[in-house]
XYZ file of C-alpha atoms in Angstrom:
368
model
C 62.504 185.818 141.172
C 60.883 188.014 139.056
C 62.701 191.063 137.404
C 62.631 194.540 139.195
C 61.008 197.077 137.614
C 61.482 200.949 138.629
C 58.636 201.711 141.245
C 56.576 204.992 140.359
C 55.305 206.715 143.728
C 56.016 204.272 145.489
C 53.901 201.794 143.484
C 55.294 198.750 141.574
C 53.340 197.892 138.258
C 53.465 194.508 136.541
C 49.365 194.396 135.208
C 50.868 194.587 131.996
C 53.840 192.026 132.633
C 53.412 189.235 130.054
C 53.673 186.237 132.511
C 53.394 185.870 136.145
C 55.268 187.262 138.480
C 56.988 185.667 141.848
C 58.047 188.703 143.669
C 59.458 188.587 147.644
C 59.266 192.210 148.742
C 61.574 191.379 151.821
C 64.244 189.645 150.415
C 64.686 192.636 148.390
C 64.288 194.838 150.736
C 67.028 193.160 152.710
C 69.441 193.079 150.043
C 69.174 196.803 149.463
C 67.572 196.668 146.162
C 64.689 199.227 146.760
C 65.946 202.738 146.773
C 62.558 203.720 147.741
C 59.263 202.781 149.887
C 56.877 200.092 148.215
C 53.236 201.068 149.330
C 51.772 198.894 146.625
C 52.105 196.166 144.339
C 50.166 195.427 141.472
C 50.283 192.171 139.656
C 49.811 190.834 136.511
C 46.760 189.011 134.589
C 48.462 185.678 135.452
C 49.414 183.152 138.701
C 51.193 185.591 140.994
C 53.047 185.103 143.950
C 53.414 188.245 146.075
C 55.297 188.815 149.649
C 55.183 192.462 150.981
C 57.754 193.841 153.463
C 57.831 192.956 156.999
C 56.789 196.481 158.919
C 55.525 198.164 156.137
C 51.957 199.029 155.661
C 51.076 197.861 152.043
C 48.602 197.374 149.373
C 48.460 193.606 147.657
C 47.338 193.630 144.510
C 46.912 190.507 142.656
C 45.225 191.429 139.676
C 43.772 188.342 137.375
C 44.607 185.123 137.606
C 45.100 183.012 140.905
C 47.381 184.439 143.117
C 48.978 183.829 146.092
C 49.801 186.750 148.274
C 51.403 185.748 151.378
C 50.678 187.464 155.042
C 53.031 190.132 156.471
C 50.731 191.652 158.809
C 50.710 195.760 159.928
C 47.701 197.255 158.454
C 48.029 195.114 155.081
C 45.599 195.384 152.182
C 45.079 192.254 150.175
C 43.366 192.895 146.683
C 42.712 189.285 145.492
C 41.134 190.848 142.164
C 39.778 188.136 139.311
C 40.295 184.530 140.058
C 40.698 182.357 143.169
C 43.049 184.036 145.127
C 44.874 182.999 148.828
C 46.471 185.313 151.404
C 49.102 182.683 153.377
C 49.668 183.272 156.484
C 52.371 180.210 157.349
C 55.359 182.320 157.805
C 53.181 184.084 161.043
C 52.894 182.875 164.484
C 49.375 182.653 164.668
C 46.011 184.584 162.903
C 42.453 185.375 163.221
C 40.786 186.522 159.795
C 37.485 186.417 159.204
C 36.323 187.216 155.260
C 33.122 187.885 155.374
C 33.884 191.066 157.506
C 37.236 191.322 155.367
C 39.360 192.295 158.669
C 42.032 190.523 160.915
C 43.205 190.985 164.486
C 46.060 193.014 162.884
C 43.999 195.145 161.255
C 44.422 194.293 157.850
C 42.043 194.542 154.951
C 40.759 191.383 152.573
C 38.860 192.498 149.405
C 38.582 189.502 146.896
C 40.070 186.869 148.724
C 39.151 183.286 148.599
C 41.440 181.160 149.943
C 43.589 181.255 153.766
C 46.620 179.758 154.775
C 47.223 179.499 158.350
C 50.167 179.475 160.792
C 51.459 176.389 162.671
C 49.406 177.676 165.930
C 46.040 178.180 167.131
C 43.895 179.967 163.932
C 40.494 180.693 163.782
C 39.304 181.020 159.825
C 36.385 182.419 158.775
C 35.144 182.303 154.798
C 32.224 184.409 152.977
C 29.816 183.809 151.180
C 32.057 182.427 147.936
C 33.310 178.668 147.647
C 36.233 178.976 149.982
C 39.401 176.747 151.139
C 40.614 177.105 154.385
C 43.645 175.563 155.361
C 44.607 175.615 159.462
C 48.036 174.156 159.267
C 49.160 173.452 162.668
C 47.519 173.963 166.025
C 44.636 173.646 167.356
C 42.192 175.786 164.491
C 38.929 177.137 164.196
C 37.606 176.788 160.601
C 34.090 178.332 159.474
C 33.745 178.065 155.671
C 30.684 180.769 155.801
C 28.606 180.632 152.960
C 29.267 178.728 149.732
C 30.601 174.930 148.988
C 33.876 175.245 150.834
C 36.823 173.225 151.467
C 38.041 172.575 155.339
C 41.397 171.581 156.176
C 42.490 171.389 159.926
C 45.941 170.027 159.716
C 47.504 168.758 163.006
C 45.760 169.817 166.377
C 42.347 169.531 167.678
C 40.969 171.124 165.205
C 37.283 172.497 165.270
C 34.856 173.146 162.136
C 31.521 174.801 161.656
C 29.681 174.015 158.492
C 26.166 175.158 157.161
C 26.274 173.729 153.564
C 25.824 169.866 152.510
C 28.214 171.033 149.772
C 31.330 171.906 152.402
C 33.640 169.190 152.396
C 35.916 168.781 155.774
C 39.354 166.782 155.319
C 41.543 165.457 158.011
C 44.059 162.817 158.000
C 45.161 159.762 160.444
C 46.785 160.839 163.841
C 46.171 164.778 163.239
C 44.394 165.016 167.105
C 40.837 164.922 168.049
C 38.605 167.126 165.779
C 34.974 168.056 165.846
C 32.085 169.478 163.770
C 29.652 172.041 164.690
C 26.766 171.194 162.000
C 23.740 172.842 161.036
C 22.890 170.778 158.243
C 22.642 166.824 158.136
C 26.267 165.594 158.440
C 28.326 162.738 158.430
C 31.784 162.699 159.744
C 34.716 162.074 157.206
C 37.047 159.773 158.175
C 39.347 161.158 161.317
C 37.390 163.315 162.479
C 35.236 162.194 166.224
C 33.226 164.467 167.085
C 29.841 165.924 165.540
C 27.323 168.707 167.199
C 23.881 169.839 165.661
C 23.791 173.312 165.946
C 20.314 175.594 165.137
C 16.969 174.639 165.385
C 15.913 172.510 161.942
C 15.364 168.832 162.066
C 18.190 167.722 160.745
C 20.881 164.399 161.389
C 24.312 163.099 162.342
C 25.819 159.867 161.397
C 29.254 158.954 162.522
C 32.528 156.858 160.989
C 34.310 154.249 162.429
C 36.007 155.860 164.937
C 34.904 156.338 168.764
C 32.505 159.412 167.802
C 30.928 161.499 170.160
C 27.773 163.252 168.528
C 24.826 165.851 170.464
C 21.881 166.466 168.493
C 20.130 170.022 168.873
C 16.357 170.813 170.098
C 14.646 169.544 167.177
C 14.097 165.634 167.061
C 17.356 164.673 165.220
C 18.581 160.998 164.079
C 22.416 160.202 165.539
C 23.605 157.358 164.123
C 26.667 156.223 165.661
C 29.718 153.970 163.496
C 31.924 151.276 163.963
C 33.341 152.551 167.344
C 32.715 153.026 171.070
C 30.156 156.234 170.723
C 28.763 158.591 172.687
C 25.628 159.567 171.395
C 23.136 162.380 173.296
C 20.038 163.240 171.607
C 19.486 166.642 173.361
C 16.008 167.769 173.499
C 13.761 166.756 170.999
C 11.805 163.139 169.858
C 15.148 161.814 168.863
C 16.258 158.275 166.981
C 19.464 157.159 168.388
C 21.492 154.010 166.506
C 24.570 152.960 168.113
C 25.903 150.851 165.592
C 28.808 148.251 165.892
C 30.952 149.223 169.264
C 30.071 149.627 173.133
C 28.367 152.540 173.146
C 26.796 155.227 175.507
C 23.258 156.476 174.671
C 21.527 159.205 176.127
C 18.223 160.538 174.619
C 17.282 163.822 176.586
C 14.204 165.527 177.275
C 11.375 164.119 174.104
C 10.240 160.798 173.699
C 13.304 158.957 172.593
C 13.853 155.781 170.209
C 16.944 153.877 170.713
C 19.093 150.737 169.502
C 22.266 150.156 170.835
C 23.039 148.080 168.394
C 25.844 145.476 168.627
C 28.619 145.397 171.682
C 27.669 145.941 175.822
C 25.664 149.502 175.254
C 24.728 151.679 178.086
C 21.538 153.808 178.405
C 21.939 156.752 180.385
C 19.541 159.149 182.547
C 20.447 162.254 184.293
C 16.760 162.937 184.932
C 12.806 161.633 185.503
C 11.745 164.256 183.078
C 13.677 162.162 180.258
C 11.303 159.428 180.056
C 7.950 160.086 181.989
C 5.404 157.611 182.173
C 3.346 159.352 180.103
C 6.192 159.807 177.488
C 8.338 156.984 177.914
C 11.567 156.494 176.040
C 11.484 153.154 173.913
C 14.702 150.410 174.092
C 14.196 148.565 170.978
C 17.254 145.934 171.078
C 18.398 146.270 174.672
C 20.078 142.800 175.725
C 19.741 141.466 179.315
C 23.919 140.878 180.858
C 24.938 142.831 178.142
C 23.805 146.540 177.831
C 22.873 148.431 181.343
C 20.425 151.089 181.984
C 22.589 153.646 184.085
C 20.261 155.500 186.530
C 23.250 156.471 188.680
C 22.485 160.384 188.248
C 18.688 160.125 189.258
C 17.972 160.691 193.001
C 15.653 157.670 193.729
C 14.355 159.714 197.230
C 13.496 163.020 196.139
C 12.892 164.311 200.030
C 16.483 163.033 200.696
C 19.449 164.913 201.189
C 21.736 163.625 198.643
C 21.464 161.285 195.692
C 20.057 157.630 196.926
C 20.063 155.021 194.818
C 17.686 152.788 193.600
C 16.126 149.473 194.761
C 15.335 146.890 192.016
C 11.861 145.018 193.342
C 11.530 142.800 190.318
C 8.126 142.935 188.675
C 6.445 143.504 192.210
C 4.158 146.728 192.779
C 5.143 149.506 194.397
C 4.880 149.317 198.008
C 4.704 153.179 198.468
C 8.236 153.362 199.790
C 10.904 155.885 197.502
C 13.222 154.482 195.804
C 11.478 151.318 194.204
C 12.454 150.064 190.603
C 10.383 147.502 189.022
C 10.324 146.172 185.194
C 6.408 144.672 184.329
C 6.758 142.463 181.653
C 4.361 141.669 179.104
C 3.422 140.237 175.744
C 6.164 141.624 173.480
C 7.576 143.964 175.885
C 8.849 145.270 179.426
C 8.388 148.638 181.144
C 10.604 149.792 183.643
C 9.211 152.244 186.312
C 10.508 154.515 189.274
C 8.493 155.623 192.420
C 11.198 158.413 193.519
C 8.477 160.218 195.951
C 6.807 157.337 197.820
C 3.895 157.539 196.336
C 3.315 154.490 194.587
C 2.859 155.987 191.641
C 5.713 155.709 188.394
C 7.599 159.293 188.350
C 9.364 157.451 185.009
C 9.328 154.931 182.722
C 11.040 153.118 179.871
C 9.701 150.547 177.587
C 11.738 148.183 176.204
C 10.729 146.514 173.455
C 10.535 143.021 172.318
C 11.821 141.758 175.667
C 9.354 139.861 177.556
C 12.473 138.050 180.227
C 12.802 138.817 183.364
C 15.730 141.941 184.551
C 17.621 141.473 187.336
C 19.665 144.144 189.468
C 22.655 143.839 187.418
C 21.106 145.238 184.039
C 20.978 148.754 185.914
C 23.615 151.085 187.090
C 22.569 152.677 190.459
């Protein structure tokens, strides 16, 4: 503990103190070693470590150097000053600080901070536009770096993270829950982490580790490349590329004319809707493998005059007979195309091509 020096108006001065200082405000306070009311610290030119006084409304003052000034709460000021300076919050029970606005649920004030802490709760985190590190600890934590290269630790709990720099760098380690990304640059998930959005409206990517990753591109056409797991890949709207990888995985391209590979493993292709692949703009299938992989229609009302969701009957590579509800795969030369007729009409209302497979489907390649 650093020496005590006499306090002048309620103001405790160390900026000319020769080394750092390591000064805990509360222990003092505690021990009845302050004859008077501390409203501010001020530290030296060096690494300081600074706790205020539970209850008392106080100005933190680190001065140079890279200081550590840790979180009481109650209207609190922290004044990083020079250097790369943290306020830690671990001693609290949970926080919401954002510093780009410089404010906190508690009302405090953050001028020249760099650096958060968290609790071992639920924290949301939220840098500026400087090269931040932002630390969750426990719970289940919100981390936006803002601005700048910045360094994203979750800590134990599902921990969420929003990123808009190729330059931020998001760490988790084994067993520490499941943790996703919200991305609006090209990403690809560090190791432990599952789960990877695309967020704005550029054309950008996500590629996936070797866990069971669960990625959702944005409205642009995007490229979702999944790892060495069981993904979940959606494209979202958008002409999208979508690349299982390794793993049984579960590929959905949206609205946009989609291009997909399964890769290896028993891969599923799902459709919620006709407007997903139209005839006009079908979705391609470039490795699908018949008894393996499955087209899953299950979500698609094959009678559209129906009440209800009817499934689908599988006709072979017969034409349509103008009944609704027919499913046939034409093959040809190099390829097949799979078509619906969910009106009667005898015309497709969808299609998919799959390429590079001229054998013949049966019933059990689709889900219904």
């Amino acid at each position: 503990m650093t020496k005590i020096i006499k306090a002048v108006d309620g103001v405790l001065d160390y900026s000319d103190w020769g080394s750092s200082i390591d000064l805990n405000l509360s222990v003092l306070d505690k021990a009845g070693q302050w004859p008077t009311i501390i409203n501010q610290v001020l530290g030296s030119d060096y690494d300081d470590s600074i706790v205020g006084n539970q209850g008392a409304y106080q100005t933190l003052s680190g001065g140079g150097g890279d200081d550590t000034l840790v979180g009481i709460g109650n209207k609190t000021i922290y004044d990083g000053g020079s250097g790369a300076d943290t306020v830690d919050f671990s001693n609290m029970s949970h926080v919401y600080v954002n510093l780009d606005s410089g404010t906190s649920y508690l009302n405090e004030t953050f001028n020249s901070i760099e650096n958060l802490i968290g609790t071992a709760n639920n924290d949301t985190l939220i840098g500026s536009d400087s090269n931040n590190v932002l630390s969750g600890g426990g719970g289940s934590d919100i981390l936006n770096g803002g601005g700048g290269a910045d360094i994203l630790l979750g800590g134990a709990g599902d921990d969420l993270y929003f990123v808009d720099s190729k330059y931020d760098v998001v760490t988790e380690f084994a067993d520490q829950g499941v943790d996703g990304v919200n991305s609006s640059v090209t990403w690809t998930l560090s190791s432990n982490v599952e789960d990877l959005t695309l967020t704005g409206g550029a054309a950008i990517n996500g590629y996936g580790n070797e866990l069971a990753n669960r990625m959702i591109g944005n409205d642009a056409a995007n490229i979702l490349r999944g790892g060495a797991g069981d993904d979940a890949l959606n494209g979202g709207a958008g002409n999208d590329t979508l690349n299982g990888g390794v793993g049984d995985d579960v590929l959905r391209g949206g609205a946009g004319k989609d291009y997909l590979w399964g890769g290896a493993g028993s891969d599923r292709f799902v459709y919620n809707s006709i407007s997903e692949s139209t005839a006009n703009n079908r979705d391609i299938i470039y490795d699908f493998q018949s008894g393996a992989d499955k087209i899953d229609l299950r979500a698609i009302d094959a009678a559209s005059a129906l009440s209800g969701n009817q499934a689908f009957h599988f006709i072979g590579d017969d034409g349509f007979s103008g009944s609704a509800g027919e499913l046939r795969a034409a093959y040809t030369s190099g390829y097949t195309v799979i078509s619906g007729d969910v009106n009667g009409d005898g015309v497709a209302d969808f299609a998919i091509k799959l390429q590079g497979l001229s054998e013949h489907l049966g019933s059990g390649d689709f889900l219904f």
